[in-house]
Amino acid sequence: MNFWLSGVLLTLVIALICFYPLLRRTTRTSQLKRDTLNKAFYLDRLREIERDAQQGLVDDPEQVKIELQKNLLEDIPPESAVNFEDKFYGKLWFVSGFLSLLIIAGAIYFKIGAWQAQDMFAKTYEKLPYFYERVKDEDNNPLTDQELQQFATALRIKLQNEPNDAKSWWLLGQIGMSLNNGNLAFDAYGKAAKLEPENTEYKLSYARILMMSDDTNEKMRGEELLKEVIRRDHTNMQALSLLAFYYFSREDYKMAAVTWTMMLKLMPEDDTRRELIEKSIRSARDAIAEQTEEKK
């Protein structure tokens, strides 16, 4: 609806620019010039009559003046008729031009714009199975940004017909993250988590992007989602890691250290991540010591 309204308004603006002269009363200017010439001729002729009368060349000067005035009046057309005719035909041509522009613009859009857009979307949607296969080999053959854009478009088309497909919404969120499109990821993850609230993977993805928000309420919502995951599975390393970094970012170093310590206990001795977690614990304890010194 907004598109068509914008199109009509744009056509009206173009019509005003192109056909504005038709709305102007151009004959009014030419009529004024004609009246001025007639008046000058009348005054000049009147002086001649008065000069001839003084010389005795005119028998009845008053009658001659009357005839002159009569000729002048006959030469002036009715102003209202001129203005009405000018306005009527000017507006008629303007409306005709506007409607012609509107029809031509609409025909061009339906012939070129709409057809090409529809054809492009159809071809993109047909490539959806190809993108599904490519995702399976993402580590060895990653999708380009252009392919990710096409993949996102194909998923959007699919979701228009299948709005309750939680997995497709989550996949669209993954693409949004790959394209650094936070708004797309936020909306898509949110819908996936809402459709399947018990799905841990969807909940973690949504919590992760909530934690990245500048909005305090959204951060708190993300924290609550992480705690829900941990209550159901206290060994979930993703949830524990996200929660620990969240505590550290808001300077709750004690809870950050406690959470990282829980992760360390759950890790096997040969886990390559242990060194990073131990370093994070030391950083949190150093920050606690600094806070203690500042209070003294």
PDB file of C-alpha atoms in Angstrom:
ATOM      1  CA  MET A   1       0.000   0.000   0.000  1.00  0.00           C
ATOM      2  CA  ASN A   2       2.771   2.416   0.892  1.00  0.00           C
ATOM      3  CA  PHE A   3       4.590   1.530  -2.361  1.00  0.00           C
ATOM      4  CA  TRP A   4       1.584   2.387  -4.540  1.00  0.00           C
ATOM      5  CA  LEU A   5       0.865   5.595  -2.628  1.00  0.00           C
ATOM      6  CA  SER A   6       4.491   6.660  -3.059  1.00  0.00           C
ATOM      7  CA  GLY A   7       4.288   5.859  -6.767  1.00  0.00           C
ATOM      8  CA  VAL A   8       1.155   7.981  -7.270  1.00  0.00           C
ATOM      9  CA  LEU A   9       2.651  10.895  -5.326  1.00  0.00           C
ATOM     10  CA  LEU A  10       5.893  10.700  -7.317  1.00  0.00           C
ATOM     11  CA  THR A  11       3.938  10.685 -10.578  1.00  0.00           C
ATOM     12  CA  LEU A  12       1.944  13.702  -9.405  1.00  0.00           C
ATOM     13  CA  VAL A  13       5.148  15.595  -8.622  1.00  0.00           C
ATOM     14  CA  ILE A  14       6.551  14.784 -12.070  1.00  0.00           C
ATOM     15  CA  ALA A  15       3.272  15.859 -13.676  1.00  0.00           C
ATOM     16  CA  LEU A  16       3.350  19.163 -11.802  1.00  0.00           C
ATOM     17  CA  ILE A  17       6.891  19.808 -12.990  1.00  0.00           C
ATOM     18  CA  CYS A  18       6.188  18.858 -16.598  1.00  0.00           C
ATOM     19  CA  PHE A  19       2.672  20.236 -17.065  1.00  0.00           C
ATOM     20  CA  TYR A  20       2.612  23.172 -14.672  1.00  0.00           C
ATOM     21  CA  PRO A  21       2.509  25.696 -17.559  1.00  0.00           C
ATOM     22  CA  LEU A  22      -0.868  24.229 -18.551  1.00  0.00           C
ATOM     23  CA  LEU A  23      -2.323  25.403 -15.242  1.00  0.00           C
ATOM     24  CA  ARG A  24      -1.148  28.959 -15.743  1.00  0.00           C
ATOM     25  CA  ARG A  25      -3.428  31.512 -17.419  1.00  0.00           C
ATOM     26  CA  THR A  26      -1.107  32.292 -20.351  1.00  0.00           C
ATOM     27  CA  THR A  27      -3.818  34.036 -22.411  1.00  0.00           C
ATOM     28  CA  ARG A  28      -4.239  36.529 -19.616  1.00  0.00           C
ATOM     29  CA  THR A  29      -0.814  38.025 -20.369  1.00  0.00           C
ATOM     30  CA  SER A  30      -1.474  38.302 -24.102  1.00  0.00           C
ATOM     31  CA  GLN A  31      -4.878  39.851 -23.403  1.00  0.00           C
ATOM     32  CA  LEU A  32      -3.275  42.496 -21.196  1.00  0.00           C
ATOM     33  CA  LYS A  33      -0.836  43.376 -23.960  1.00  0.00           C
ATOM     34  CA  ARG A  34      -3.701  43.680 -26.445  1.00  0.00           C
ATOM     35  CA  ASP A  35      -5.675  45.936 -24.088  1.00  0.00           C
ATOM     36  CA  THR A  36      -2.658  48.193 -23.661  1.00  0.00           C
ATOM     37  CA  LEU A  37      -2.236  48.556 -27.433  1.00  0.00           C
ATOM     38  CA  ASN A  38      -5.939  49.256 -27.898  1.00  0.00           C
ATOM     39  CA  LYS A  39      -5.836  51.892 -25.209  1.00  0.00           C
ATOM     40  CA  ALA A  40      -2.801  53.575 -26.780  1.00  0.00           C
ATOM     41  CA  PHE A  41      -4.466  53.516 -30.203  1.00  0.00           C
ATOM     42  CA  TYR A  42      -7.685  54.957 -28.722  1.00  0.00           C
ATOM     43  CA  LEU A  43      -5.900  57.850 -27.009  1.00  0.00           C
ATOM     44  CA  ASP A  44      -3.837  58.609 -30.112  1.00  0.00           C
ATOM     45  CA  ARG A  45      -6.943  58.593 -32.341  1.00  0.00           C
ATOM     46  CA  LEU A  46      -8.817  60.744 -29.800  1.00  0.00           C
ATOM     47  CA  ARG A  47      -6.115  63.409 -29.998  1.00  0.00           C
ATOM     48  CA  GLU A  48      -6.317  63.360 -33.778  1.00  0.00           C
ATOM     49  CA  ILE A  49     -10.101  63.876 -33.686  1.00  0.00           C
ATOM     50  CA  GLU A  50      -9.764  66.807 -31.300  1.00  0.00           C
ATOM     51  CA  ARG A  51      -7.066  68.349 -33.517  1.00  0.00           C
ATOM     52  CA  ASP A  52      -9.200  67.901 -36.674  1.00  0.00           C
ATOM     53  CA  ALA A  53     -12.235  69.402 -34.890  1.00  0.00           C
ATOM     54  CA  GLN A  54     -10.242  72.527 -33.953  1.00  0.00           C
ATOM     55  CA  GLN A  55      -9.262  72.900 -37.597  1.00  0.00           C
ATOM     56  CA  GLY A  56     -12.846  72.425 -38.731  1.00  0.00           C
ATOM     57  CA  LEU A  57     -12.134  69.194 -40.587  1.00  0.00           C
ATOM     58  CA  VAL A  58     -14.746  67.160 -38.643  1.00  0.00           C
ATOM     59  CA  ASP A  59     -18.415  68.131 -38.751  1.00  0.00           C
ATOM     60  CA  ASP A  60     -19.573  66.165 -35.701  1.00  0.00           C
ATOM     61  CA  PRO A  61     -16.593  65.333 -33.428  1.00  0.00           C
ATOM     62  CA  GLU A  62     -18.790  63.875 -30.633  1.00  0.00           C
ATOM     63  CA  GLN A  63     -20.305  61.338 -32.984  1.00  0.00           C
ATOM     64  CA  VAL A  64     -16.829  60.327 -34.182  1.00  0.00           C
ATOM     65  CA  LYS A  65     -15.688  59.829 -30.549  1.00  0.00           C
ATOM     66  CA  ILE A  66     -18.729  57.636 -29.882  1.00  0.00           C
ATOM     67  CA  GLU A  67     -17.906  55.483 -32.915  1.00  0.00           C
ATOM     68  CA  LEU A  68     -14.291  55.199 -31.727  1.00  0.00           C
ATOM     69  CA  GLN A  69     -15.377  54.055 -28.234  1.00  0.00           C
ATOM     70  CA  LYS A  70     -17.791  51.565 -29.789  1.00  0.00           C
ATOM     71  CA  ASN A  71     -15.010  50.018 -31.899  1.00  0.00           C
ATOM     72  CA  LEU A  72     -12.771  49.770 -28.845  1.00  0.00           C
ATOM     73  CA  LEU A  73     -15.408  47.935 -26.799  1.00  0.00           C
ATOM     74  CA  GLU A  74     -16.158  45.520 -29.645  1.00  0.00           C
ATOM     75  CA  ASP A  75     -12.465  44.581 -29.796  1.00  0.00           C
ATOM     76  CA  ILE A  76     -12.369  43.508 -26.101  1.00  0.00           C
ATOM     77  CA  PRO A  77     -13.558  39.881 -25.592  1.00  0.00           C
ATOM     78  CA  PRO A  78     -15.480  38.964 -22.399  1.00  0.00           C
ATOM     79  CA  GLU A  79     -12.804  38.365 -19.735  1.00  0.00           C
ATOM     80  CA  SER A  80     -14.731  35.697 -17.871  1.00  0.00           C
ATOM     81  CA  ALA A  81     -15.165  33.635 -21.060  1.00  0.00           C
ATOM     82  CA  VAL A  82     -11.444  33.849 -21.873  1.00  0.00           C
ATOM     83  CA  ASN A  83     -10.369  32.931 -18.361  1.00  0.00           C
ATOM     84  CA  PHE A  84     -12.862  30.084 -18.084  1.00  0.00           C
ATOM     85  CA  GLU A  85     -11.861  28.578 -21.416  1.00  0.00           C
ATOM     86  CA  ASP A  86      -8.165  28.917 -20.568  1.00  0.00           C
ATOM     87  CA  LYS A  87      -8.538  27.341 -17.138  1.00  0.00           C
ATOM     88  CA  PHE A  88     -10.773  24.544 -18.378  1.00  0.00           C
ATOM     89  CA  TYR A  89      -8.522  23.384 -21.207  1.00  0.00           C
ATOM     90  CA  GLY A  90      -5.381  23.858 -19.079  1.00  0.00           C
ATOM     91  CA  LYS A  91      -6.730  21.634 -16.307  1.00  0.00           C
ATOM     92  CA  LEU A  92      -8.045  19.126 -18.856  1.00  0.00           C
ATOM     93  CA  TRP A  93      -4.603  18.782 -20.439  1.00  0.00           C
ATOM     94  CA  PHE A  94      -2.966  18.541 -17.000  1.00  0.00           C
ATOM     95  CA  VAL A  95      -5.271  15.716 -15.880  1.00  0.00           C
ATOM     96  CA  SER A  96      -4.747  13.925 -19.194  1.00  0.00           C
ATOM     97  CA  GLY A  97      -0.968  14.231 -18.876  1.00  0.00           C
ATOM     98  CA  PHE A  98      -1.012  13.019 -15.268  1.00  0.00           C
ATOM     99  CA  LEU A  99      -3.132   9.966 -16.098  1.00  0.00           C
ATOM    100  CA  SER A 100      -0.916   9.177 -19.087  1.00  0.00           C
ATOM    101  CA  LEU A 101       2.207   9.304 -16.905  1.00  0.00           C
ATOM    102  CA  LEU A 102       0.553   7.107 -14.288  1.00  0.00           C
ATOM    103  CA  ILE A 103      -0.494   4.504 -16.871  1.00  0.00           C
ATOM    104  CA  ILE A 104       2.917   4.470 -18.561  1.00  0.00           C
ATOM    105  CA  ALA A 105       4.786   4.191 -15.241  1.00  0.00           C
ATOM    106  CA  GLY A 106       2.498   1.377 -14.074  1.00  0.00           C
ATOM    107  CA  ALA A 107       2.854  -0.496 -17.359  1.00  0.00           C
ATOM    108  CA  ILE A 108       6.659  -0.228 -17.254  1.00  0.00           C
ATOM    109  CA  TYR A 109       6.752  -1.472 -13.645  1.00  0.00           C
ATOM    110  CA  PHE A 110       4.525  -4.468 -14.326  1.00  0.00           C
ATOM    111  CA  LYS A 111       6.378  -5.302 -17.532  1.00  0.00           C
ATOM    112  CA  ILE A 112       9.907  -4.898 -16.216  1.00  0.00           C
ATOM    113  CA  GLY A 113      10.155  -4.284 -12.452  1.00  0.00           C
ATOM    114  CA  ALA A 114       7.607  -6.704 -11.020  1.00  0.00           C
ATOM    115  CA  TRP A 115       8.378  -9.452 -13.516  1.00  0.00           C
ATOM    116  CA  GLN A 116      12.120  -9.258 -12.994  1.00  0.00           C
ATOM    117  CA  ALA A 117      11.783  -9.144  -9.197  1.00  0.00           C
ATOM    118  CA  GLN A 118       9.429 -12.111  -9.168  1.00  0.00           C
ATOM    119  CA  ASP A 119      11.661 -14.066 -11.522  1.00  0.00           C
ATOM    120  CA  MET A 120      14.736 -13.282  -9.409  1.00  0.00           C
ATOM    121  CA  PHE A 121      13.020 -14.416  -6.186  1.00  0.00           C
ATOM    122  CA  ALA A 122      11.804 -17.596  -7.849  1.00  0.00           C
ATOM    123  CA  LYS A 123      15.287 -18.487  -9.081  1.00  0.00           C
ATOM    124  CA  THR A 124      16.790 -17.723  -5.667  1.00  0.00           C
ATOM    125  CA  TYR A 125      14.209 -19.910  -3.920  1.00  0.00           C
ATOM    126  CA  GLU A 126      14.967 -22.790  -6.296  1.00  0.00           C
ATOM    127  CA  LYS A 127      18.592 -22.726  -5.080  1.00  0.00           C
ATOM    128  CA  LEU A 128      17.577 -23.480  -1.475  1.00  0.00           C
ATOM    129  CA  PRO A 129      18.485 -27.217  -1.661  1.00  0.00           C
ATOM    130  CA  TYR A 130      21.879 -26.224  -3.056  1.00  0.00           C
ATOM    131  CA  PHE A 131      22.509 -23.916  -0.099  1.00  0.00           C
ATOM    132  CA  TYR A 132      21.510 -26.645   2.356  1.00  0.00           C
ATOM    133  CA  GLU A 133      24.143 -28.917   0.834  1.00  0.00           C
ATOM    134  CA  ARG A 134      26.768 -26.180   0.864  1.00  0.00           C
ATOM    135  CA  VAL A 135      26.216 -25.549   4.573  1.00  0.00           C
ATOM    136  CA  LYS A 136      27.204 -29.148   5.301  1.00  0.00           C
ATOM    137  CA  ASP A 137      30.656 -28.388   3.886  1.00  0.00           C
ATOM    138  CA  GLU A 138      30.939 -24.894   5.339  1.00  0.00           C
ATOM    139  CA  ASP A 139      34.291 -25.580   7.003  1.00  0.00           C
ATOM    140  CA  ASN A 140      36.002 -26.580   3.764  1.00  0.00           C
ATOM    141  CA  ASN A 141      34.004 -24.501   1.303  1.00  0.00           C
ATOM    142  CA  PRO A 142      32.455 -21.492   3.071  1.00  0.00           C
ATOM    143  CA  LEU A 143      29.676 -19.484   1.449  1.00  0.00           C
ATOM    144  CA  THR A 144      30.533 -16.038   0.106  1.00  0.00           C
ATOM    145  CA  ASP A 145      28.692 -12.946   1.332  1.00  0.00           C
ATOM    146  CA  GLN A 146      26.717 -12.848  -1.915  1.00  0.00           C
ATOM    147  CA  GLU A 147      25.696 -16.484  -1.493  1.00  0.00           C
ATOM    148  CA  LEU A 148      24.738 -15.820   2.123  1.00  0.00           C
ATOM    149  CA  GLN A 149      22.533 -12.939   0.972  1.00  0.00           C
ATOM    150  CA  GLN A 150      20.847 -15.220  -1.553  1.00  0.00           C
ATOM    151  CA  PHE A 151      20.482 -17.930   1.086  1.00  0.00           C
ATOM    152  CA  ALA A 152      18.815 -15.434   3.438  1.00  0.00           C
ATOM    153  CA  THR A 153      16.434 -14.321   0.680  1.00  0.00           C
ATOM    154  CA  ALA A 154      15.487 -17.920  -0.121  1.00  0.00           C
ATOM    155  CA  LEU A 155      14.823 -18.631   3.562  1.00  0.00           C
ATOM    156  CA  ARG A 156      12.665 -15.504   3.873  1.00  0.00           C
ATOM    157  CA  ILE A 157      10.549 -16.681   0.938  1.00  0.00           C
ATOM    158  CA  LYS A 158      10.239 -20.115   2.540  1.00  0.00           C
ATOM    159  CA  LEU A 159       9.267 -18.609   5.895  1.00  0.00           C
ATOM    160  CA  GLN A 160       6.520 -16.532   4.304  1.00  0.00           C
ATOM    161  CA  ASN A 161       4.759 -19.799   3.531  1.00  0.00           C
ATOM    162  CA  GLU A 162       6.016 -21.674   6.609  1.00  0.00           C
ATOM    163  CA  PRO A 163       6.224 -19.103   9.426  1.00  0.00           C
ATOM    164  CA  ASN A 164       6.295 -21.797  12.139  1.00  0.00           C
ATOM    165  CA  ASP A 165       9.484 -23.470  10.879  1.00  0.00           C
ATOM    166  CA  ALA A 166      11.729 -22.855  13.905  1.00  0.00           C
ATOM    167  CA  LYS A 167      14.785 -24.459  12.331  1.00  0.00           C
ATOM    168  CA  SER A 168      14.651 -22.138   9.310  1.00  0.00           C
ATOM    169  CA  TRP A 169      14.331 -19.127  11.598  1.00  0.00           C
ATOM    170  CA  TRP A 170      17.373 -20.274  13.551  1.00  0.00           C
ATOM    171  CA  LEU A 171      19.322 -20.846  10.340  1.00  0.00           C
ATOM    172  CA  LEU A 172      18.368 -17.352   9.177  1.00  0.00           C
ATOM    173  CA  GLY A 173      19.753 -16.055  12.474  1.00  0.00           C
ATOM    174  CA  GLN A 174      23.023 -17.891  11.819  1.00  0.00           C
ATOM    175  CA  ILE A 175      23.256 -16.207   8.423  1.00  0.00           C
ATOM    176  CA  GLY A 176      22.563 -12.844  10.061  1.00  0.00           C
ATOM    177  CA  MET A 177      25.491 -13.409  12.410  1.00  0.00           C
ATOM    178  CA  SER A 178      27.763 -14.365   9.483  1.00  0.00           C
ATOM    179  CA  LEU A 179      26.753 -11.173   7.651  1.00  0.00           C
ATOM    180  CA  ASN A 180      27.189  -9.042  10.787  1.00  0.00           C
ATOM    181  CA  ASN A 181      23.500  -8.165  10.527  1.00  0.00           C
ATOM    182  CA  GLY A 182      22.557  -7.925  14.184  1.00  0.00           C
ATOM    183  CA  ASN A 183      18.926  -6.959  13.586  1.00  0.00           C
ATOM    184  CA  LEU A 184      18.330  -9.949  11.320  1.00  0.00           C
ATOM    185  CA  ALA A 185      19.975 -12.330  13.794  1.00  0.00           C
ATOM    186  CA  PHE A 186      18.105 -10.848  16.748  1.00  0.00           C
ATOM    187  CA  ASP A 187      14.670 -11.198  15.119  1.00  0.00           C
ATOM    188  CA  ALA A 188      15.316 -14.649  13.652  1.00  0.00           C
ATOM    189  CA  TYR A 189      16.790 -16.153  16.835  1.00  0.00           C
ATOM    190  CA  GLY A 190      13.946 -14.662  18.853  1.00  0.00           C
ATOM    191  CA  LYS A 191      11.294 -16.306  16.656  1.00  0.00           C
ATOM    192  CA  ALA A 192      13.083 -19.655  16.714  1.00  0.00           C
ATOM    193  CA  ALA A 193      13.317 -19.597  20.532  1.00  0.00           C
ATOM    194  CA  LYS A 194       9.673 -18.563  20.808  1.00  0.00           C
ATOM    195  CA  LEU A 195       8.486 -21.376  18.530  1.00  0.00           C
ATOM    196  CA  GLU A 196      10.546 -24.013  20.382  1.00  0.00           C
ATOM    197  CA  PRO A 197      11.247 -22.663  23.887  1.00  0.00           C
ATOM    198  CA  GLU A 198      12.640 -25.996  25.087  1.00  0.00           C
ATOM    199  CA  ASN A 199      15.283 -26.193  22.368  1.00  0.00           C
ATOM    200  CA  THR A 200      18.617 -25.548  24.105  1.00  0.00           C
ATOM    201  CA  GLU A 201      20.482 -24.618  20.924  1.00  0.00           C
ATOM    202  CA  TYR A 202      17.904 -21.988  19.944  1.00  0.00           C
ATOM    203  CA  LYS A 203      17.788 -20.649  23.472  1.00  0.00           C
ATOM    204  CA  LEU A 204      21.579 -20.304  23.666  1.00  0.00           C
ATOM    205  CA  SER A 205      21.764 -18.542  20.295  1.00  0.00           C
ATOM    206  CA  TYR A 206      19.094 -16.077  21.377  1.00  0.00           C
ATOM    207  CA  ALA A 207      20.742 -15.556  24.767  1.00  0.00           C
ATOM    208  CA  ARG A 208      24.104 -14.879  23.118  1.00  0.00           C
ATOM    209  CA  ILE A 209      22.773 -12.035  20.976  1.00  0.00           C
ATOM    210  CA  LEU A 210      20.732 -10.651  23.864  1.00  0.00           C
ATOM    211  CA  MET A 211      23.931 -10.393  25.887  1.00  0.00           C
ATOM    212  CA  MET A 212      25.457  -8.325  23.079  1.00  0.00           C
ATOM    213  CA  SER A 213      22.682  -5.743  23.302  1.00  0.00           C
ATOM    214  CA  ASP A 214      23.118  -2.284  24.814  1.00  0.00           C
ATOM    215  CA  ASP A 215      19.703  -2.555  26.413  1.00  0.00           C
ATOM    216  CA  THR A 216      19.878  -3.538  30.100  1.00  0.00           C
ATOM    217  CA  ASN A 217      16.550  -5.361  30.007  1.00  0.00           C
ATOM    218  CA  GLU A 218      17.654  -7.461  27.038  1.00  0.00           C
ATOM    219  CA  LYS A 219      20.900  -8.352  28.804  1.00  0.00           C
ATOM    220  CA  MET A 220      18.921  -9.448  31.850  1.00  0.00           C
ATOM    221  CA  ARG A 221      16.654 -11.532  29.626  1.00  0.00           C
ATOM    222  CA  GLY A 222      19.729 -13.199  28.135  1.00  0.00           C
ATOM    223  CA  GLU A 223      21.096 -13.925  31.618  1.00  0.00           C
ATOM    224  CA  GLU A 224      17.810 -15.530  32.626  1.00  0.00           C
ATOM    225  CA  LEU A 225      17.832 -17.756  29.528  1.00  0.00           C
ATOM    226  CA  LEU A 226      21.362 -18.939  30.328  1.00  0.00           C
ATOM    227  CA  LYS A 227      20.366 -19.757  33.897  1.00  0.00           C
ATOM    228  CA  GLU A 228      17.378 -21.743  32.579  1.00  0.00           C
ATOM    229  CA  VAL A 229      19.724 -23.821  30.436  1.00  0.00           C
ATOM    230  CA  ILE A 230      22.126 -24.403  33.356  1.00  0.00           C
ATOM    231  CA  ARG A 231      19.285 -25.408  35.690  1.00  0.00           C
ATOM    232  CA  ARG A 232      18.344 -28.123  33.200  1.00  0.00           C
ATOM    233  CA  ASP A 233      21.922 -29.056  32.366  1.00  0.00           C
ATOM    234  CA  HIS A 234      24.563 -27.811  34.806  1.00  0.00           C
ATOM    235  CA  THR A 235      27.317 -29.231  32.565  1.00  0.00           C
ATOM    236  CA  ASN A 236      26.441 -27.085  29.534  1.00  0.00           C
ATOM    237  CA  MET A 237      29.773 -25.448  28.781  1.00  0.00           C
ATOM    238  CA  GLN A 238      28.365 -22.911  26.317  1.00  0.00           C
ATOM    239  CA  ALA A 239      25.906 -21.541  28.836  1.00  0.00           C
ATOM    240  CA  LEU A 240      28.524 -21.451  31.614  1.00  0.00           C
ATOM    241  CA  SER A 241      31.048 -19.682  29.389  1.00  0.00           C
ATOM    242  CA  LEU A 242      28.551 -17.037  28.231  1.00  0.00           C
ATOM    243  CA  LEU A 243      27.396 -16.459  31.795  1.00  0.00           C
ATOM    244  CA  ALA A 244      30.978 -16.113  33.098  1.00  0.00           C
ATOM    245  CA  PHE A 245      31.868 -13.517  30.467  1.00  0.00           C
ATOM    246  CA  TYR A 246      28.631 -11.690  31.211  1.00  0.00           C
ATOM    247  CA  TYR A 247      29.512 -11.496  34.919  1.00  0.00           C
ATOM    248  CA  PHE A 248      33.012 -10.293  34.088  1.00  0.00           C
ATOM    249  CA  SER A 249      31.709  -7.586  31.719  1.00  0.00           C
ATOM    250  CA  ARG A 250      29.454  -6.123  34.420  1.00  0.00           C
ATOM    251  CA  GLU A 251      32.363  -6.262  36.926  1.00  0.00           C
ATOM    252  CA  ASP A 252      30.873  -9.030  39.045  1.00  0.00           C
ATOM    253  CA  TYR A 253      34.312 -10.663  39.244  1.00  0.00           C
ATOM    254  CA  LYS A 254      33.431 -13.009  42.082  1.00  0.00           C
ATOM    255  CA  MET A 255      30.612 -14.711  40.167  1.00  0.00           C
ATOM    256  CA  ALA A 256      32.769 -14.790  37.035  1.00  0.00           C
ATOM    257  CA  ALA A 257      35.548 -16.607  38.911  1.00  0.00           C
ATOM    258  CA  VAL A 258      33.071 -19.047  40.483  1.00  0.00           C
ATOM    259  CA  THR A 259      31.510 -19.857  37.082  1.00  0.00           C
ATOM    260  CA  TRP A 260      34.882 -20.372  35.394  1.00  0.00           C
ATOM    261  CA  THR A 261      35.955 -22.591  38.286  1.00  0.00           C
ATOM    262  CA  MET A 262      32.844 -24.746  37.715  1.00  0.00           C
ATOM    263  CA  MET A 263      33.825 -25.064  34.042  1.00  0.00           C
ATOM    264  CA  LEU A 264      37.365 -26.048  34.982  1.00  0.00           C
ATOM    265  CA  LYS A 265      36.103 -28.858  37.189  1.00  0.00           C
ATOM    266  CA  LEU A 266      33.956 -30.218  34.338  1.00  0.00           C
ATOM    267  CA  MET A 267      36.810 -30.253  31.831  1.00  0.00           C
ATOM    268  CA  PRO A 268      39.060 -33.270  31.338  1.00  0.00           C
ATOM    269  CA  GLU A 269      42.720 -32.798  32.209  1.00  0.00           C
ATOM    270  CA  ASP A 270      43.838 -32.857  28.589  1.00  0.00           C
ATOM    271  CA  ASP A 271      41.301 -30.272  27.381  1.00  0.00           C
ATOM    272  CA  THR A 272      43.098 -27.524  25.443  1.00  0.00           C
ATOM    273  CA  ARG A 273      40.717 -24.897  26.847  1.00  0.00           C
ATOM    274  CA  ARG A 274      41.891 -25.342  30.429  1.00  0.00           C
ATOM    275  CA  GLU A 275      44.776 -22.902  30.032  1.00  0.00           C
ATOM    276  CA  LEU A 276      42.447 -20.124  28.821  1.00  0.00           C
ATOM    277  CA  ILE A 277      39.960 -20.762  31.636  1.00  0.00           C
ATOM    278  CA  GLU A 278      42.755 -20.704  34.248  1.00  0.00           C
ATOM    279  CA  LYS A 279      43.986 -17.383  32.841  1.00  0.00           C
ATOM    280  CA  SER A 280      40.437 -15.985  33.023  1.00  0.00           C
ATOM    281  CA  ILE A 281      40.125 -17.070  36.667  1.00  0.00           C
ATOM    282  CA  ARG A 282      43.391 -15.307  37.525  1.00  0.00           C
ATOM    283  CA  SER A 283      42.165 -12.129  35.799  1.00  0.00           C
ATOM    284  CA  ALA A 284      38.931 -12.219  37.785  1.00  0.00           C
ATOM    285  CA  ARG A 285      40.804 -12.747  41.097  1.00  0.00           C
ATOM    286  CA  ASP A 286      43.205  -9.893  40.310  1.00  0.00           C
ATOM    287  CA  ALA A 287      40.200  -7.643  39.644  1.00  0.00           C
ATOM    288  CA  ILE A 288      38.669  -8.714  42.985  1.00  0.00           C
ATOM    289  CA  ALA A 289      41.917  -7.809  44.756  1.00  0.00           C
ATOM    290  CA  GLU A 290      41.931  -4.358  43.114  1.00  0.00           C
ATOM    291  CA  GLN A 291      38.344  -3.755  44.188  1.00  0.00           C
ATOM    292  CA  THR A 292      39.253  -4.738  47.751  1.00  0.00           C
ATOM    293  CA  GLU A 293      42.194  -2.312  47.780  1.00  0.00           C
ATOM    294  CA  GLU A 294      40.016   0.518  46.487  1.00  0.00           C
ATOM    295  CA  LYS A 295      37.543   0.025  49.318  1.00  0.00           C
ATOM    296  CA  LYS A 296      40.238   0.334  51.970  1.00  0.00           C
TER     297      LYS A 296
END
